[in-house]
PDB file of C-alpha atoms in Angstrom:
ATOM      1  CA  UNK A1159       0.000   0.000   0.000  1.00 75.00           C
ATOM      2  CA  UNK A1160       1.278   3.482  -0.913  1.00 88.00           C
ATOM      3  CA  UNK A1161       2.242   5.919   1.824  1.00 88.00           C
ATOM      4  CA  UNK A1162      -0.411   8.447   0.793  1.00 89.00           C
ATOM      5  CA  UNK A1163      -3.056   5.737   1.208  1.00 92.00           C
ATOM      6  CA  UNK A1164      -1.751   4.947   4.691  1.00 94.00           C
ATOM      7  CA  UNK A1165      -1.938   8.636   5.565  1.00 94.00           C
ATOM      8  CA  UNK A1166      -5.537   8.781   4.332  1.00 93.00           C
ATOM      9  CA  UNK A1167      -6.467   5.766   6.466  1.00 95.00           C
ATOM     10  CA  UNK A1168      -4.730   7.337   9.459  1.00 95.00           C
ATOM     11  CA  UNK A1169      -6.825  10.497   9.082  1.00 94.00           C
ATOM     12  CA  UNK A1170      -9.980   8.388   8.939  1.00 94.00           C
ATOM     13  CA  UNK A1171      -8.807   6.575  12.077  1.00 94.00           C
ATOM     14  CA  UNK A1172      -8.405   9.886  13.922  1.00 94.00           C
ATOM     15  CA  UNK A1173     -11.888  10.950  12.839  1.00 92.00           C
ATOM     16  CA  UNK A1174     -13.337   7.716  14.211  1.00 92.00           C
ATOM     17  CA  UNK A1175     -11.581   8.480  17.510  1.00 90.00           C
ATOM     18  CA  UNK A1176     -13.396  11.853  17.482  1.00 88.00           C
ATOM     19  CA  UNK A1177     -10.218  13.898  17.490  1.00 88.00           C
ATOM     20  CA  UNK A1178     -10.648  17.614  16.845  1.00 86.00           C
ATOM     21  CA  UNK A1179     -10.150  18.918  13.283  1.00 87.00           C
ATOM     22  CA  UNK A1180      -7.129  20.885  14.523  1.00 85.00           C
ATOM     23  CA  UNK A1181      -5.517  17.722  15.942  1.00 90.00           C
ATOM     24  CA  UNK A1182      -6.253  15.737  12.782  1.00 92.00           C
ATOM     25  CA  UNK A1183      -4.736  18.427  10.563  1.00 93.00           C
ATOM     26  CA  UNK A1184      -1.695  18.811  12.813  1.00 93.00           C
ATOM     27  CA  UNK A1185      -0.942  15.083  13.071  1.00 95.00           C
ATOM     28  CA  UNK A1186      -1.540  14.572   9.345  1.00 95.00           C
ATOM     29  CA  UNK A1187       0.817  17.391   8.373  1.00 95.00           C
ATOM     30  CA  UNK A1188       3.626  16.087  10.588  1.00 95.00           C
ATOM     31  CA  UNK A1189       3.198  12.513   9.325  1.00 94.00           C
ATOM     32  CA  UNK A1190       3.039  13.712   5.701  1.00 95.00           C
ATOM     33  CA  UNK A1191       6.340  15.584   6.103  1.00 93.00           C
ATOM     34  CA  UNK A1192       7.920  12.455   7.553  1.00 93.00           C
ATOM     35  CA  UNK A1193       6.634  10.226   4.749  1.00 94.00           C
ATOM     36  CA  UNK A1194       7.810  12.651   2.061  1.00 92.00           C
ATOM     37  CA  UNK A1195      11.374  12.285   3.319  1.00 90.00           C
ATOM     38  CA  UNK A1196      11.199   8.510   3.836  1.00 91.00           C
ATOM     39  CA  UNK A1197      13.575   6.637   1.508  1.00 90.00           C
ATOM     40  CA  UNK A1198      12.634   3.049   2.421  1.00 91.00           C
ATOM     41  CA  UNK A1199       9.516   0.924   2.710  1.00 92.00           C
ATOM     42  CA  UNK A1200       7.472   1.749   5.810  1.00 93.00           C
ATOM     43  CA  UNK A1201       7.699  -1.899   6.930  1.00 92.00           C
ATOM     44  CA  UNK A1202      11.496  -1.683   6.968  1.00 92.00           C
ATOM     45  CA  UNK A1203      11.678   1.289   9.353  1.00 93.00           C
ATOM     46  CA  UNK A1204      13.505   0.384  12.577  1.00 93.00           C
ATOM     47  CA  UNK A1205      13.628   1.851  16.074  1.00 92.00           C
ATOM     48  CA  UNK A1206      17.141   3.072  15.277  1.00 92.00           C
ATOM     49  CA  UNK A1207      15.828   4.941  12.248  1.00 92.00           C
ATOM     50  CA  UNK A1208      13.242   6.689  14.375  1.00 93.00           C
ATOM     51  CA  UNK A1209      15.762   7.542  17.103  1.00 91.00           C
ATOM     52  CA  UNK A1210      17.920   9.205  14.448  1.00 90.00           C
ATOM     53  CA  UNK A1211      14.888  11.018  13.041  1.00 91.00           C
ATOM     54  CA  UNK A1212      13.848  12.395  16.434  1.00 89.00           C
ATOM     55  CA  UNK A1213      17.428  13.479  17.173  1.00 88.00           C
ATOM     56  CA  UNK A1214      17.452  15.211  13.797  1.00 88.00           C
ATOM     57  CA  UNK A1215      14.364  17.208  14.728  1.00 87.00           C
ATOM     58  CA  UNK A1216      16.298  18.921  17.505  1.00 80.00           C
ATOM     59  CA  UNK A1217      19.190  19.670  15.142  1.00 79.00           C
ATOM     60  CA  UNK A1218      16.938  20.827  12.298  1.00 74.00           C
ATOM     61  CA  UNK A1219      17.356  24.413  11.136  1.00 64.00           C
ATOM     62  CA  UNK A1220      15.028  26.304   8.831  1.00 63.00           C
ATOM     63  CA  UNK A1221      16.062  28.693   6.058  1.00 61.00           C
ATOM     64  CA  UNK A1222      16.175  31.563   8.555  1.00 64.00           C
ATOM     65  CA  UNK A1223      18.459  29.469  10.808  1.00 65.00           C
ATOM     66  CA  UNK A1224      15.787  28.779  13.447  1.00 74.00           C
ATOM     67  CA  UNK A1225      15.427  25.444  15.225  1.00 80.00           C
ATOM     68  CA  UNK A1226      12.216  23.704  16.212  1.00 83.00           C
ATOM     69  CA  UNK A1227      10.805  24.642  19.599  1.00 82.00           C
ATOM     70  CA  UNK A1228      10.599  21.761  22.085  1.00 83.00           C
ATOM     71  CA  UNK A1229       6.806  21.926  21.906  1.00 84.00           C
ATOM     72  CA  UNK A1230       6.911  21.448  18.127  1.00 88.00           C
ATOM     73  CA  UNK A1231       9.184  18.414  18.441  1.00 90.00           C
ATOM     74  CA  UNK A1232       6.851  16.926  21.055  1.00 91.00           C
ATOM     75  CA  UNK A1233       3.862  17.220  18.712  1.00 92.00           C
ATOM     76  CA  UNK A1234       5.824  15.717  15.816  1.00 94.00           C
ATOM     77  CA  UNK A1235       6.923  12.751  17.932  1.00 94.00           C
ATOM     78  CA  UNK A1236       3.405  12.308  19.306  1.00 94.00           C
ATOM     79  CA  UNK A1237       1.943  12.311  15.793  1.00 95.00           C
ATOM     80  CA  UNK A1238       4.404   9.659  14.629  1.00 95.00           C
ATOM     81  CA  UNK A1239       3.760   7.513  17.708  1.00 95.00           C
ATOM     82  CA  UNK A1240       0.020   7.575  16.962  1.00 95.00           C
ATOM     83  CA  UNK A1241       0.673   6.860  13.284  1.00 96.00           C
ATOM     84  CA  UNK A1242       2.839   3.809  13.889  1.00 96.00           C
ATOM     85  CA  UNK A1243       0.464   2.563  16.602  1.00 95.00           C
ATOM     86  CA  UNK A1244      -2.314   2.694  14.017  1.00 95.00           C
ATOM     87  CA  UNK A1245      -0.193   0.891  11.414  1.00 94.00           C
ATOM     88  CA  UNK A1246       0.603  -1.905  13.872  1.00 94.00           C
ATOM     89  CA  UNK A1247      -3.014  -2.282  15.017  1.00 94.00           C
ATOM     90  CA  UNK A1248      -4.201  -2.401  11.398  1.00 92.00           C
ATOM     91  CA  UNK A1249      -1.489  -4.966  10.509  1.00 92.00           C
ATOM     92  CA  UNK A1250       0.236  -2.694   7.994  1.00 93.00           C
ATOM     93  CA  UNK A1251       3.530  -3.232   9.861  1.00 92.00           C
ATOM     94  CA  UNK A1252       4.741  -6.073  12.077  1.00 92.00           C
ATOM     95  CA  UNK A1253       6.832  -4.111  14.588  1.00 92.00           C
ATOM     96  CA  UNK A1254       6.176  -0.599  15.882  1.00 95.00           C
ATOM     97  CA  UNK A1255       9.515   1.285  15.670  1.00 94.00           C
ATOM     98  CA  UNK A1256       8.155   4.104  17.869  1.00 94.00           C
ATOM     99  CA  UNK A1257       6.968   1.859  20.708  1.00 91.00           C
ATOM    100  CA  UNK A1258       9.832   2.580  23.101  1.00 90.00           C
ATOM    101  CA  UNK A1259      10.648   6.092  21.953  1.00 89.00           C
ATOM    102  CA  UNK A1260       9.412   8.606  24.505  1.00 87.00           C
ATOM    103  CA  UNK A1261       8.197  12.119  23.890  1.00 85.00           C
ATOM    104  CA  UNK A1262      10.722  14.788  24.884  1.00 82.00           C
ATOM    105  CA  UNK A1263       9.899  16.527  28.138  1.00 77.00           C
ATOM    106  CA  UNK A1264       8.765  20.096  27.783  1.00 70.00           C
ATOM    107  CA  UNK A1265      10.423  22.667  29.995  1.00 61.00           C
ATOM    108  CA  UNK A1266       8.079  24.149  32.564  1.00 59.00           C
ATOM    109  CA  UNK A1267       7.589  27.774  31.690  1.00 60.00           C
ATOM    110  CA  UNK A1268       5.921  30.402  33.771  1.00 53.00           C
ATOM    111  CA  UNK A1269       2.928  32.110  32.155  1.00 53.00           C
ATOM    112  CA  UNK A1270       4.066  34.664  29.622  1.00 67.00           C
ATOM    113  CA  UNK A1271       2.901  38.255  29.296  1.00 81.00           C
ATOM    114  CA  UNK A1272       0.415  39.373  31.926  1.00 86.00           C
ATOM    115  CA  UNK A1273      -1.358  42.723  31.773  1.00 91.00           C
ATOM    116  CA  UNK A1274      -1.949  45.013  34.711  1.00 92.00           C
ATOM    117  CA  UNK A1275      -5.486  46.133  35.553  1.00 92.00           C
ATOM    118  CA  UNK A1276      -4.665  49.603  34.205  1.00 94.00           C
ATOM    119  CA  UNK A1277      -3.360  48.162  30.923  1.00 95.00           C
ATOM    120  CA  UNK A1278      -6.481  46.037  30.471  1.00 94.00           C
ATOM    121  CA  UNK A1279      -8.735  49.043  31.027  1.00 95.00           C
ATOM    122  CA  UNK A1280      -6.792  51.039  28.456  1.00 96.00           C
ATOM    123  CA  UNK A1281      -7.315  48.299  25.875  1.00 96.00           C
ATOM    124  CA  UNK A1282     -11.007  47.907  26.742  1.00 95.00           C
ATOM    125  CA  UNK A1283     -11.517  51.640  26.201  1.00 95.00           C
ATOM    126  CA  UNK A1284     -10.185  51.600  22.628  1.00 96.00           C
ATOM    127  CA  UNK A1285     -13.152  50.276  20.552  1.00 95.00           C
ATOM    128  CA  UNK A1286     -15.462  53.002  19.218  1.00 94.00           C
ATOM    129  CA  UNK A1287     -18.815  52.262  20.859  1.00 93.00           C
ATOM    130  CA  UNK A1288     -20.520  54.523  18.338  1.00 92.00           C
ATOM    131  CA  UNK A1289     -20.112  51.810  15.695  1.00 93.00           C
ATOM    132  CA  UNK A1290     -21.444  48.264  15.340  1.00 94.00           C
ATOM    133  CA  UNK A1291     -17.923  46.888  14.967  1.00 94.00           C
ATOM    134  CA  UNK A1292     -16.789  48.771  18.055  1.00 95.00           C
ATOM    135  CA  UNK A1293     -19.537  47.260  20.213  1.00 95.00           C
ATOM    136  CA  UNK A1294     -18.728  43.791  18.895  1.00 96.00           C
ATOM    137  CA  UNK A1295     -15.013  44.246  19.535  1.00 96.00           C
ATOM    138  CA  UNK A1296     -15.589  45.553  23.059  1.00 96.00           C
ATOM    139  CA  UNK A1297     -17.771  42.499  23.695  1.00 96.00           C
ATOM    140  CA  UNK A1298     -14.993  40.201  22.487  1.00 96.00           C
ATOM    141  CA  UNK A1299     -12.411  41.878  24.733  1.00 96.00           C
ATOM    142  CA  UNK A1300     -14.745  41.790  27.750  1.00 95.00           C
ATOM    143  CA  UNK A1301     -15.402  38.074  27.212  1.00 95.00           C
ATOM    144  CA  UNK A1302     -11.688  37.305  26.994  1.00 95.00           C
ATOM    145  CA  UNK A1303     -10.935  39.164  30.217  1.00 93.00           C
ATOM    146  CA  UNK A1304     -14.016  38.027  32.130  1.00 91.00           C
ATOM    147  CA  UNK A1305     -13.987  34.314  31.280  1.00 91.00           C
ATOM    148  CA  UNK A1306     -10.425  33.364  30.273  1.00 90.00           C
ATOM    149  CA  UNK A1307     -11.858  31.741  27.156  1.00 92.00           C
ATOM    150  CA  UNK A1308      -9.477  30.522  24.448  1.00 91.00           C
ATOM    151  CA  UNK A1309      -9.429  32.141  21.003  1.00 93.00           C
ATOM    152  CA  UNK A1310     -10.827  29.110  19.182  1.00 91.00           C
ATOM    153  CA  UNK A1311     -13.471  28.594  21.868  1.00 93.00           C
ATOM    154  CA  UNK A1312     -14.715  32.160  21.476  1.00 94.00           C
ATOM    155  CA  UNK A1313     -14.967  31.851  17.698  1.00 94.00           C
ATOM    156  CA  UNK A1314     -16.961  28.619  18.056  1.00 92.00           C
ATOM    157  CA  UNK A1315     -19.557  29.978  20.509  1.00 94.00           C
ATOM    158  CA  UNK A1316     -23.183  29.726  19.380  1.00 94.00           C
ATOM    159  CA  UNK A1317     -26.230  31.827  20.235  1.00 94.00           C
ATOM    160  CA  UNK A1318     -27.373  29.016  22.535  1.00 94.00           C
ATOM    161  CA  UNK A1319     -24.245  29.143  24.695  1.00 94.00           C
ATOM    162  CA  UNK A1320     -24.846  32.470  26.438  1.00 94.00           C
ATOM    163  CA  UNK A1321     -27.094  32.592  29.515  1.00 93.00           C
ATOM    164  CA  UNK A1322     -27.437  36.323  30.090  1.00 93.00           C
ATOM    165  CA  UNK A1323     -29.931  35.869  32.912  1.00 92.00           C
ATOM    166  CA  UNK A1324     -27.654  33.579  34.894  1.00 91.00           C
ATOM    167  CA  UNK A1325     -24.433  35.226  33.729  1.00 92.00           C
ATOM    168  CA  UNK A1326     -22.962  31.952  32.503  1.00 92.00           C
ATOM    169  CA  UNK A1327     -21.264  30.908  29.273  1.00 92.00           C
ATOM    170  CA  UNK A1328     -21.216  27.342  27.991  1.00 92.00           C
ATOM    171  CA  UNK A1329     -18.116  26.255  26.111  1.00 88.00           C
ATOM    172  CA  UNK A1330     -18.763  23.204  23.970  1.00 80.00           C
ATOM    173  CA  UNK A1331     -15.914  20.878  23.065  1.00 62.00           C
ATOM    174  CA  UNK A1332     -13.094  23.107  24.213  1.00 55.00           C
ATOM    175  CA  UNK A1333      -9.498  21.943  24.066  1.00 58.00           C
ATOM    176  CA  UNK A1334      -9.415  18.170  24.419  1.00 54.00           C
ATOM    177  CA  UNK A1335     -13.108  17.942  23.485  1.00 56.00           C
ATOM    178  CA  UNK A1336     -14.064  18.972  27.029  1.00 71.00           C
ATOM    179  CA  UNK A1337     -17.264  20.920  27.729  1.00 81.00           C
ATOM    180  CA  UNK A1338     -17.463  23.404  30.578  1.00 87.00           C
ATOM    181  CA  UNK A1339     -19.527  26.289  31.910  1.00 88.00           C
ATOM    182  CA  UNK A1340     -17.846  29.508  33.023  1.00 89.00           C
ATOM    183  CA  UNK A1341     -19.246  32.584  34.781  1.00 89.00           C
ATOM    184  CA  UNK A1342     -19.355  35.966  33.061  1.00 90.00           C
ATOM    185  CA  UNK A1343     -18.796  39.203  34.944  1.00 89.00           C
ATOM    186  CA  UNK A1344     -21.421  41.950  34.921  1.00 92.00           C
ATOM    187  CA  UNK A1345     -19.523  44.084  32.398  1.00 93.00           C
ATOM    188  CA  UNK A1346     -19.192  41.180  29.969  1.00 93.00           C
ATOM    189  CA  UNK A1347     -22.913  40.410  30.349  1.00 94.00           C
ATOM    190  CA  UNK A1348     -23.817  44.049  29.730  1.00 94.00           C
ATOM    191  CA  UNK A1349     -21.856  44.317  26.492  1.00 94.00           C
ATOM    192  CA  UNK A1350     -22.877  40.858  25.300  1.00 96.00           C
ATOM    193  CA  UNK A1351     -26.541  41.784  25.779  1.00 95.00           C
ATOM    194  CA  UNK A1352     -25.978  45.010  23.839  1.00 95.00           C
ATOM    195  CA  UNK A1353     -24.252  43.077  21.069  1.00 95.00           C
ATOM    196  CA  UNK A1354     -26.929  40.368  20.838  1.00 95.00           C
ATOM    197  CA  UNK A1355     -29.857  42.797  20.776  1.00 94.00           C
ATOM    198  CA  UNK A1356     -28.452  45.615  18.620  1.00 93.00           C
ATOM    199  CA  UNK A1357     -25.451  44.473  16.614  1.00 94.00           C
ATOM    200  CA  UNK A1358     -25.767  40.805  15.708  1.00 95.00           C
ATOM    201  CA  UNK A1359     -29.289  41.075  14.180  1.00 94.00           C
ATOM    202  CA  UNK A1360     -28.095  43.774  11.778  1.00 93.00           C
ATOM    203  CA  UNK A1361     -25.029  41.773  10.756  1.00 93.00           C
ATOM    204  CA  UNK A1362     -27.029  38.593  10.123  1.00 92.00           C
ATOM    205  CA  UNK A1363     -29.945  40.056   8.123  1.00 90.00           C
ATOM    206  CA  UNK A1364     -28.944  38.072   5.045  1.00 87.00           C
ATOM    207  CA  UNK A1365     -27.862  35.027   7.031  1.00 85.00           C
ATOM    208  CA  UNK A1366     -30.491  34.575   9.743  1.00 85.00           C
ATOM    209  CA  UNK A1367     -29.877  30.844  10.131  1.00 88.00           C
ATOM    210  CA  UNK A1368     -26.310  31.179  11.345  1.00 92.00           C
ATOM    211  CA  UNK A1369     -25.814  29.930  14.906  1.00 93.00           C
ATOM    212  CA  UNK A1370     -22.442  31.559  15.587  1.00 94.00           C
ATOM    213  CA  UNK A1371     -22.556  34.033  18.454  1.00 95.00           C
ATOM    214  CA  UNK A1372     -19.750  36.338  17.322  1.00 96.00           C
ATOM    215  CA  UNK A1373     -19.984  37.198  13.626  1.00 95.00           C
ATOM    216  CA  UNK A1374     -18.141  39.415  11.170  1.00 93.00           C
ATOM    217  CA  UNK A1375     -19.744  42.255   9.226  1.00 90.00           C
ATOM    218  CA  UNK A1376     -20.913  39.784   6.575  1.00 91.00           C
ATOM    219  CA  UNK A1377     -22.841  37.743   9.111  1.00 92.00           C
ATOM    220  CA  UNK A1378     -20.423  34.810   9.072  1.00 93.00           C
ATOM    221  CA  UNK A1379     -18.645  33.188  12.011  1.00 94.00           C
ATOM    222  CA  UNK A1380     -15.785  35.453  12.985  1.00 95.00           C
ATOM    223  CA  UNK A1381     -12.376  33.988  12.190  1.00 94.00           C
ATOM    224  CA  UNK A1382      -9.464  33.527  14.568  1.00 93.00           C
ATOM    225  CA  UNK A1383      -7.367  35.741  12.318  1.00 94.00           C
ATOM    226  CA  UNK A1384      -9.820  38.656  12.561  1.00 95.00           C
ATOM    227  CA  UNK A1385      -9.994  38.374  16.359  1.00 96.00           C
ATOM    228  CA  UNK A1386      -6.207  38.169  16.654  1.00 95.00           C
ATOM    229  CA  UNK A1387      -5.815  41.292  14.545  1.00 96.00           C
ATOM    230  CA  UNK A1388      -8.371  43.287  16.533  1.00 96.00           C
ATOM    231  CA  UNK A1389      -6.684  42.377  19.832  1.00 96.00           C
ATOM    232  CA  UNK A1390      -3.259  43.452  18.546  1.00 96.00           C
ATOM    233  CA  UNK A1391      -4.688  46.628  17.026  1.00 96.00           C
ATOM    234  CA  UNK A1392      -6.402  47.821  20.202  1.00 97.00           C
ATOM    235  CA  UNK A1393      -3.337  46.987  22.309  1.00 96.00           C
ATOM    236  CA  UNK A1394      -1.197  49.052  19.964  1.00 96.00           C
ATOM    237  CA  UNK A1395      -3.682  51.944  20.028  1.00 96.00           C
ATOM    238  CA  UNK A1396      -3.622  51.783  23.837  1.00 96.00           C
ATOM    239  CA  UNK A1397       0.175  52.168  23.597  1.00 96.00           C
ATOM    240  CA  UNK A1398       0.813  48.881  25.399  1.00 94.00           C
ATOM    241  CA  UNK A1399       4.425  47.932  24.709  1.00 92.00           C
ATOM    242  CA  UNK A1400       3.986  44.294  25.700  1.00 91.00           C
ATOM    243  CA  UNK A1401       3.170  41.668  23.089  1.00 91.00           C
ATOM    244  CA  UNK A1402      -0.586  41.221  23.517  1.00 93.00           C
ATOM    245  CA  UNK A1403      -2.583  38.319  22.070  1.00 93.00           C
ATOM    246  CA  UNK A1404      -5.941  36.772  22.850  1.00 93.00           C
ATOM    247  CA  UNK A1405      -4.096  34.318  25.099  1.00 90.00           C
ATOM    248  CA  UNK A1406      -2.605  37.217  27.051  1.00 92.00           C
ATOM    249  CA  UNK A1407      -6.088  37.945  28.373  1.00 93.00           C
ATOM    250  CA  UNK A1408      -6.372  34.299  29.452  1.00 89.00           C
ATOM    251  CA  UNK A1409      -3.085  34.509  31.370  1.00 88.00           C
ATOM    252  CA  UNK A1410      -4.172  37.796  32.913  1.00 89.00           C
ATOM    253  CA  UNK A1411      -7.573  36.379  33.882  1.00 89.00           C
ATOM    254  CA  UNK A1412      -6.011  33.395  35.661  1.00 86.00           C
ATOM    255  CA  UNK A1413      -3.285  35.458  37.315  1.00 85.00           C
ATOM    256  CA  UNK A1414      -5.751  37.957  38.773  1.00 87.00           C
ATOM    257  CA  UNK A1415      -7.996  35.195  40.137  1.00 85.00           C
ATOM    258  CA  UNK A1416      -5.118  33.365  41.822  1.00 81.00           C
ATOM    259  CA  UNK A1417      -3.602  36.596  43.134  1.00 81.00           C
ATOM    260  CA  UNK A1418      -6.910  37.577  44.713  1.00 83.00           C
ATOM    261  CA  UNK A1419      -7.380  34.274  46.517  1.00 79.00           C
ATOM    262  CA  UNK A1420      -9.560  32.208  44.172  1.00 79.00           C
ATOM    263  CA  UNK A1421      -9.578  28.462  44.852  1.00 78.00           C
ATOM    264  CA  UNK A1422      -7.087  26.787  42.517  1.00 78.00           C
ATOM    265  CA  UNK A1423      -9.531  23.986  41.658  1.00 82.00           C
ATOM    266  CA  UNK A1424     -12.167  26.541  40.674  1.00 82.00           C
ATOM    267  CA  UNK A1425      -9.634  28.306  38.456  1.00 80.00           C
ATOM    268  CA  UNK A1426      -8.724  24.960  36.886  1.00 83.00           C
ATOM    269  CA  UNK A1427     -12.378  24.323  35.999  1.00 83.00           C
ATOM    270  CA  UNK A1428     -12.852  27.796  34.540  1.00 84.00           C
ATOM    271  CA  UNK A1429      -9.723  27.487  32.401  1.00 85.00           C
ATOM    272  CA  UNK A1430     -10.629  23.980  31.283  1.00 82.00           C
ATOM    273  CA  UNK A1431      -7.253  22.546  32.295  1.00 76.00           C
ATOM    274  CA  UNK A1432      -7.219  18.754  32.396  1.00 71.00           C
ATOM    275  CA  UNK A1433      -4.151  18.714  34.644  1.00 70.00           C
ATOM    276  CA  UNK A1434      -4.007  20.723  37.867  1.00 66.00           C
ATOM    277  CA  UNK A1435      -0.252  21.171  37.413  1.00 66.00           C
ATOM    278  CA  UNK A1436      -0.936  23.426  34.425  1.00 64.00           C
ATOM    279  CA  UNK A1437      -3.030  25.739  36.580  1.00 63.00           C
ATOM    280  CA  UNK A1438      -0.462  25.659  39.372  1.00 68.00           C
ATOM    281  CA  UNK A1439       2.022  27.380  37.054  1.00 68.00           C
ATOM    282  CA  UNK A1440       0.177  30.588  37.903  1.00 64.00           C
ATOM    283  CA  UNK A1441       0.964  30.027  41.579  1.00 61.00           C
ATOM    284  CA  UNK A1442       4.650  29.608  40.744  1.00 63.00           C
ATOM    285  CA  UNK A1443       4.522  32.808  38.718  1.00 59.00           C
ATOM    286  CA  UNK A1444       3.071  34.638  41.710  1.00 58.00           C
ATOM    287  CA  UNK A1445       5.636  33.445  44.236  1.00 58.00           C
ATOM    288  CA  UNK A1446       6.490  36.939  45.471  1.00 46.00           C
ATOM    289  CA  UNK A1447       2.848  37.952  45.743  1.00 57.00           C
ATOM    290  CA  UNK A1448       2.060  34.816  47.735  1.00 51.00           C
ATOM    291  CA  UNK A1449       4.976  35.525  50.061  1.00 56.00           C
ATOM    292  CA  UNK A1450       3.547  38.967  50.770  1.00 62.00           C
ATOM    293  CA  UNK A1451       0.104  37.496  51.352  1.00 58.00           C
ATOM    294  CA  UNK A1452       1.536  34.905  53.741  1.00 57.00           C
ATOM    295  CA  UNK A1453       3.462  37.540  55.690  1.00 64.00           C
ATOM    296  CA  UNK A1454       0.398  39.751  55.919  1.00 64.00           C
ATOM    297  CA  UNK A1455      -2.185  37.074  56.752  1.00 58.00           C
ATOM    298  CA  UNK A1456      -0.555  34.299  58.782  1.00 57.00           C
ATOM    299  CA  UNK A1457      -1.134  34.788  62.544  1.00 63.00           C
ATOM    300  CA  UNK A1458       2.333  33.549  63.425  1.00 59.00           C
ATOM    301  CA  UNK A1459       3.864  36.313  61.306  1.00 59.00           C
ATOM    302  CA  UNK A1460       2.359  38.898  63.679  1.00 68.00           C
ATOM    303  CA  UNK A1461       4.464  37.639  66.584  1.00 63.00           C
ATOM    304  CA  UNK A1462       7.738  39.461  67.004  1.00 69.00           C
ATOM    305  CA  UNK A1463      10.921  37.461  66.622  1.00 60.00           C
ATOM    306  CA  UNK A1464      13.062  37.762  69.734  1.00 60.00           C
ATOM    307  CA  UNK A1465      16.613  38.945  69.071  1.00 66.00           C
ATOM    308  CA  UNK A1466      19.599  36.713  69.659  1.00 60.00           C
ATOM    309  CA  UNK A1467      20.232  33.015  69.188  1.00 55.00           C
ATOM    310  CA  UNK A1468      17.768  30.389  70.341  1.00 52.00           C
ATOM    311  CA  UNK A1469      18.868  28.987  73.702  1.00 55.00           C
ATOM    312  CA  UNK A1470      18.142  25.287  74.132  1.00 55.00           C
ATOM    313  CA  UNK A1471      15.882  24.498  77.112  1.00 54.00           C
ATOM    314  CA  UNK A1472      16.686  20.764  77.196  1.00 49.00           C
ATOM    315  CA  UNK A1473      19.857  19.855  79.037  1.00 50.00           C
ATOM    316  CA  UNK A1474      19.591  16.068  78.716  1.00 53.00           C
ATOM    317  CA  UNK A1475      17.834  13.820  76.203  1.00 47.00           C
ATOM    318  CA  UNK A1476      16.357  10.757  77.801  1.00 51.00           C
ATOM    319  CA  UNK A1477      17.201   7.449  76.226  1.00 49.00           C
ATOM    320  CA  UNK A1478      13.563   6.522  75.465  1.00 48.00           C
ATOM    321  CA  UNK A1479      13.224   9.491  73.097  1.00 42.00           C
ATOM    322  CA  UNK A1480      16.289   8.592  71.053  1.00 43.00           C
TER     323      UNK A1480
END
């Protein structure tokens, strides 16, 4: 069987497993690149070949002399592991050469850019509320800051996902195909109500059947590219020198909640993190703030420390305590 046929079957396999379109496209692209460079029959590939290939990924340099990020290598290795697992299960190969090859470990990084409250307010104030686009854009920014929603999740919201009365937002099939419900703050609810009642109906006059909550001026589901551009544009107009993306609002949302004493498990649920360790990165990032909070709040910290060395009160240790 030709390699392109195997790739097609692999994509079908991922669809049967109900993987997200983004995951299917990502895995398929990485496997396709591997197969295009393969110079032997797929059945003849050995574990040694794959070890050399993975090592080569770290040494790879693009035309502009840049190497792959560790995260990129991890995804490539993961895609190939799933591909060869599929080939073995479907009896297209006899031995899985990726079976004992482990994914590289990703370095733990603290959350990136975080905005101050003042910086967020400056950005929120940029959209022109005298225009339909301005109201929509302000709504988008308020939702990012109020809910910590991901870019793709926001673009995929439908008109049935917003509970304005209860102030809740349902996120269907977020990252990892996980559903969740997150609270919206009063400002986000206010602008979302304004958008739904005054802006969206005018944008969707010629496309009344569309279910997407956030739409472009043509009444179609807003794209990730458009949202990314509007976030960067308003940050630039607010004269924010930091690199600001939609994900920056997510980091800022989580950081503010943790800093102000929110339960870490509650934050995990709102962010949609599968692993608690991912959420705990925000605690690590706030080490100094937590130290201040501990010093200020712990009752023992209010007791004065007596000067001088501690003088032992025990002169003899009894044998039974040894």
